[in-house]
mmCIF file of C-alpha atoms in Angstrom:
data_model
loop_
_atom_site.group_PDB
_atom_site.id
_atom_site.type_symbol
_atom_site.label_atom_id
_atom_site.label_comp_id
_atom_site.label_asym_id
_atom_site.label_seq_id
_atom_site.Cartn_x
_atom_site.Cartn_y
_atom_site.Cartn_z
ATOM 1 C CA MET G 1 0.000 0.000 0.000
ATOM 2 C CA THR G 2 1.073 3.589 -0.604
ATOM 3 C CA ARG G 3 1.210 6.190 2.158
ATOM 4 C CA THR G 4 -1.985 7.735 0.798
ATOM 5 C CA GLU G 5 -3.755 4.365 0.897
ATOM 6 C CA PHE G 6 -2.532 3.749 4.470
ATOM 7 C CA ARG G 7 -3.908 7.152 5.474
ATOM 8 C CA GLN G 8 -7.295 6.371 3.934
ATOM 9 C CA VAL G 9 -7.582 2.914 5.504
ATOM 10 C CA ILE G 10 -6.464 3.959 8.992
ATOM 11 C CA ARG G 11 -8.546 7.153 9.025
ATOM 12 C CA ALA G 12 -11.579 5.068 8.046
ATOM 13 C CA ARG G 13 -10.878 2.700 10.984
ATOM 14 C CA ARG G 14 -10.483 5.610 13.346
ATOM 15 C CA ASN G 15 -13.648 7.321 12.151
ATOM 16 C CA GLN G 16 -15.664 4.125 12.677
ATOM 17 C CA LEU G 17 -15.136 4.349 16.431
ATOM 18 C CA THR G 18 -18.332 5.219 18.261
ATOM 19 C CA GLU G 19 -18.586 8.239 20.533
ATOM 20 C CA GLN G 20 -18.553 5.845 23.518
ATOM 21 C CA GLN G 21 -15.396 4.115 22.237
ATOM 22 C CA GLN G 22 -13.773 7.529 21.739
ATOM 23 C CA GLN G 23 -14.631 8.551 25.318
ATOM 24 C CA ASN G 24 -13.430 5.245 26.766
ATOM 25 C CA ASP G 25 -10.156 5.475 24.835
ATOM 26 C CA ALA G 26 -9.573 9.056 26.013
ATOM 27 C CA HIS G 27 -10.058 8.107 29.686
ATOM 28 C CA GLN G 28 -7.929 4.964 29.369
ATOM 29 C CA LEU G 29 -5.221 6.959 27.589
ATOM 30 C CA LEU G 30 -4.911 9.306 30.558
ATOM 31 C CA ASP G 31 -4.646 6.327 32.933
ATOM 32 C CA THR G 32 -1.890 4.836 30.758
ATOM 33 C CA LEU G 33 -0.023 8.154 30.504
ATOM 34 C CA LEU G 34 0.158 8.268 34.300
ATOM 35 C CA ASN G 35 2.624 5.354 33.945
ATOM 36 C CA VAL G 36 4.909 7.417 31.682
ATOM 37 C CA ASP G 37 7.451 9.214 33.881
ATOM 38 C CA GLU G 38 8.172 11.860 31.244
ATOM 39 C CA TRP G 39 4.477 12.789 31.198
ATOM 40 C CA VAL G 40 4.109 12.906 34.974
ATOM 41 C CA ASN G 41 7.353 14.861 35.484
ATOM 42 C CA ALA G 42 6.963 17.341 32.604
ATOM 43 C CA SER G 43 6.358 20.984 33.477
ATOM 44 C CA THR G 44 5.475 22.151 29.952
ATOM 45 C CA ILE G 45 3.487 19.857 27.672
ATOM 46 C CA ALA G 46 2.465 20.518 24.086
ATOM 47 C CA LEU G 47 -0.805 18.855 23.152
ATOM 48 C CA TYR G 48 -2.860 19.081 19.991
ATOM 49 C CA LEU G 49 -6.559 19.856 19.804
ATOM 50 C CA SER G 50 -8.190 16.682 18.497
ATOM 51 C CA PHE G 51 -9.667 16.637 15.009
ATOM 52 C CA ASP G 52 -11.027 14.090 12.524
ATOM 53 C CA GLY G 53 -11.341 11.119 14.888
ATOM 54 C CA GLU G 54 -7.989 11.631 16.628
ATOM 55 C CA ILE G 55 -7.952 10.406 20.203
ATOM 56 C CA ASP G 56 -9.544 13.145 22.298
ATOM 57 C CA THR G 57 -6.997 15.221 24.205
ATOM 58 C CA GLN G 58 -9.414 17.394 26.191
ATOM 59 C CA SER G 59 -9.180 15.249 29.343
ATOM 60 C CA LEU G 60 -5.371 15.319 29.051
ATOM 61 C CA ILE G 61 -5.398 19.100 28.779
ATOM 62 C CA GLN G 62 -7.701 19.376 31.795
ATOM 63 C CA TRP G 63 -5.474 17.007 33.801
ATOM 64 C CA CYS G 64 -2.447 19.163 32.970
ATOM 65 C CA TRP G 65 -4.222 22.321 34.090
ATOM 66 C CA ASP G 66 -5.431 20.600 37.273
ATOM 67 C CA HIS G 67 -1.840 19.559 38.053
ATOM 68 C CA GLY G 68 -0.230 22.945 37.426
ATOM 69 C CA LYS G 69 1.410 22.065 34.136
ATOM 70 C CA ARG G 70 1.901 24.625 31.406
ATOM 71 C CA VAL G 71 -0.018 23.576 28.284
ATOM 72 C CA CYS G 72 0.761 24.755 24.792
ATOM 73 C CA VAL G 73 -0.814 23.856 21.458
ATOM 74 C CA PRO G 74 0.413 24.126 17.864
ATOM 75 C CA VAL G 75 -0.336 27.039 15.571
ATOM 76 C CA LEU G 76 0.502 27.180 11.873
ATOM 77 C CA HIS G 77 3.408 29.593 11.525
ATOM 78 C CA PRO G 78 2.117 32.680 9.686
ATOM 79 C CA PHE G 79 5.414 33.503 7.930
ATOM 80 C CA SER G 80 7.263 30.171 7.601
ATOM 81 C CA LYS G 81 5.129 27.843 5.509
ATOM 82 C CA GLY G 82 5.082 24.275 6.803
ATOM 83 C CA GLN G 83 6.304 25.226 10.278
ATOM 84 C CA LEU G 84 4.577 25.138 13.646
ATOM 85 C CA LEU G 85 4.700 27.534 16.545
ATOM 86 C CA PHE G 86 3.500 26.543 19.999
ATOM 87 C CA LEU G 87 1.404 28.952 22.033
ATOM 88 C CA GLU G 88 0.478 28.722 25.691
ATOM 89 C CA TYR G 89 -3.102 27.484 26.010
ATOM 90 C CA THR G 90 -5.444 28.276 28.889
ATOM 91 C CA PRO G 91 -9.228 28.060 29.291
ATOM 92 C CA SER G 92 -9.464 31.732 28.266
ATOM 93 C CA THR G 93 -7.189 31.606 25.202
ATOM 94 C CA PRO G 94 -8.902 33.285 22.219
ATOM 95 C CA MET G 95 -9.233 30.830 19.340
ATOM 96 C CA ARG G 96 -9.667 30.820 15.574
ATOM 97 C CA ILE G 97 -10.153 28.159 12.884
ATOM 98 C CA ASN G 98 -7.110 27.676 10.632
ATOM 99 C CA GLN G 99 -6.881 26.766 6.933
ATOM 100 C CA TYR G 100 -7.293 23.053 7.771
ATOM 101 C CA ASN G 101 -10.473 23.738 9.749
ATOM 102 C CA ILE G 102 -8.659 23.031 13.034
ATOM 103 C CA ALA G 103 -9.032 25.241 16.103
ATOM 104 C CA GLU G 104 -5.879 27.072 17.162
ATOM 105 C CA PRO G 105 -5.060 30.036 19.395
ATOM 106 C CA ILE G 106 -5.051 33.471 17.827
ATOM 107 C CA LEU G 107 -1.392 34.374 17.361
ATOM 108 C CA ASN G 108 -0.058 36.399 20.264
ATOM 109 C CA GLN G 109 3.710 36.855 20.366
ATOM 110 C CA LEU G 110 3.662 37.000 24.158
ATOM 111 C CA SER G 111 2.188 33.480 24.275
ATOM 112 C CA ILE G 112 4.805 31.787 22.051
ATOM 113 C CA VAL G 113 6.594 28.940 23.826
ATOM 114 C CA PRO G 114 10.005 28.106 22.282
ATOM 115 C CA VAL G 115 10.092 24.441 21.246
ATOM 116 C CA ALA G 116 13.390 23.859 23.075
ATOM 117 C CA THR G 117 11.690 24.783 26.380
ATOM 118 C CA ILE G 118 8.880 22.241 25.999
ATOM 119 C CA ASP G 119 9.413 19.033 27.978
ATOM 120 C CA LEU G 120 7.066 16.812 25.993
ATOM 121 C CA ILE G 121 5.331 17.214 22.620
ATOM 122 C CA ALA G 122 2.337 14.929 22.136
ATOM 123 C CA THR G 123 2.012 14.372 18.413
ATOM 124 C CA PRO G 124 -1.100 13.431 16.508
ATOM 125 C CA LEU G 125 -0.787 10.686 13.943
ATOM 126 C CA VAL G 126 -2.882 8.848 11.408
ATOM 127 C CA GLY G 127 -1.023 5.582 11.881
ATOM 128 C CA PHE G 128 2.082 4.087 13.434
ATOM 129 C CA ASP G 129 4.041 0.883 13.095
ATOM 130 C CA SER G 130 5.961 -1.489 15.327
ATOM 131 C CA HIS G 131 9.200 0.455 14.716
ATOM 132 C CA GLY G 132 8.073 3.886 15.919
ATOM 133 C CA HIS G 133 7.367 5.311 12.492
ATOM 134 C CA ARG G 134 4.317 7.534 12.253
ATOM 135 C CA ILE G 135 2.339 8.727 9.329
ATOM 136 C CA GLY G 136 0.542 12.010 9.700
ATOM 137 C CA MET G 137 -1.796 13.908 7.442
ATOM 138 C CA GLY G 138 0.998 14.522 4.955
ATOM 139 C CA GLY G 139 2.024 18.104 5.680
ATOM 140 C CA GLY G 140 5.274 17.215 7.475
ATOM 141 C CA TYR G 141 4.677 19.836 10.174
ATOM 142 C CA TYR G 142 5.706 17.644 13.110
ATOM 143 C CA ASP G 143 8.601 16.054 11.196
ATOM 144 C CA ARG G 144 10.076 19.522 10.586
ATOM 145 C CA THR G 145 9.400 20.604 14.172
ATOM 146 C CA LEU G 146 11.009 17.512 15.707
ATOM 147 C CA ALA G 147 13.927 17.021 13.278
ATOM 148 C CA PRO G 148 16.359 19.347 15.138
ATOM 149 C CA PHE G 149 15.919 17.262 18.295
ATOM 150 C CA LEU G 150 16.115 13.813 16.693
ATOM 151 C CA HIS G 151 19.649 12.989 17.866
ATOM 152 C CA SER G 152 19.809 15.484 20.703
ATOM 153 C CA THR G 153 19.844 14.761 24.401
ATOM 154 C CA THR G 154 18.090 18.076 25.040
ATOM 155 C CA GLY G 155 14.778 19.408 23.879
ATOM 156 C CA PRO G 156 11.325 17.907 24.031
ATOM 157 C CA LEU G 157 10.405 14.244 24.097
ATOM 158 C CA ALA G 158 8.119 13.460 21.175
ATOM 159 C CA LEU G 159 5.320 11.168 22.241
ATOM 160 C CA GLY G 160 2.649 9.935 19.831
ATOM 161 C CA LEU G 161 -0.947 9.440 20.968
ATOM 162 C CA ALA G 162 -3.213 6.988 19.168
ATOM 163 C CA HIS G 163 -6.109 4.563 19.263
ATOM 164 C CA HIS G 164 -5.215 0.840 19.032
ATOM 165 C CA CYS G 165 -6.773 0.676 15.561
ATOM 166 C CA GLN G 166 -4.120 3.043 14.218
ATOM 167 C CA HIS G 167 -1.339 0.462 14.606
ATOM 168 C CA VAL G 168 -0.031 -1.429 11.572
ATOM 169 C CA GLU G 169 2.938 -3.775 11.407
ATOM 170 C CA LYS G 170 5.015 -1.714 8.934
ATOM 171 C CA LEU G 171 4.526 1.663 7.268
ATOM 172 C CA PRO G 172 6.278 2.857 4.120
ATOM 173 C CA THR G 173 8.784 5.510 5.215
ATOM 174 C CA GLU G 174 10.626 8.416 3.641
ATOM 175 C CA SER G 175 14.058 9.825 4.492
ATOM 176 C CA TRP G 176 12.541 12.882 6.201
ATOM 177 C CA ASP G 177 10.237 10.879 8.484
ATOM 178 C CA VAL G 178 11.091 11.316 12.156
ATOM 179 C CA PRO G 179 10.422 8.123 14.155
ATOM 180 C CA LEU G 180 8.976 8.606 17.607
ATOM 181 C CA PRO G 181 10.742 7.254 20.703
ATOM 182 C CA CYS G 182 7.398 6.621 22.404
ATOM 183 C CA ILE G 183 3.776 6.088 21.364
ATOM 184 C CA VAL G 184 0.971 5.620 23.871
ATOM 185 C CA THR G 185 -2.371 3.968 23.164
ATOM 186 C CA PRO G 186 -5.157 3.482 25.720
ATOM 187 C CA SER G 187 -3.611 0.262 27.022
ATOM 188 C CA LYS G 188 -0.013 0.134 25.817
ATOM 189 C CA ILE G 189 3.195 2.144 26.014
ATOM 190 C CA TRP G 190 5.433 1.544 22.993
ATOM 191 C CA ARG G 191 9.113 2.550 23.362
ATOM 192 C CA TRP G 192 11.997 2.370 20.932
#
């Protein structure tokens, strides 16, 4: 299968989950994340706002706020095409809908959080394989964001979040793909 075909098949699986399955997965995901030291010990966590059947991150965001963690979310960079910025996110953050129909904070330079200061970046994904490779929506935003930290001992830990149904044995990969060191599903922690 091609990458496009993998995206179609896995997105279809993900979108077949019922609302109840989505809610159960979101609650179980939080329980599983509490067994990930990097999650528990992080001070600043970047999370995405769920879209298109992605595992719901709202309970994770609320948990972070309840535990005094700084939360930031991605924003499409207005001047550097294909790049992400991360902005601090609070319950009162003013929002807008971006070109992909995804909610994001209205750009405020005072709210920008430098990527190097983030402890953990939770990445969305369409699918992942048994080797830590992820396939996203095809824009390469997270690959470009994470590439500078791929072989670094500093910077954020990239952690993928997914439903079980998003796992496949092997994905086709490209040279620019950034494998993830950790992916968490509702009942399993995958590490490479």
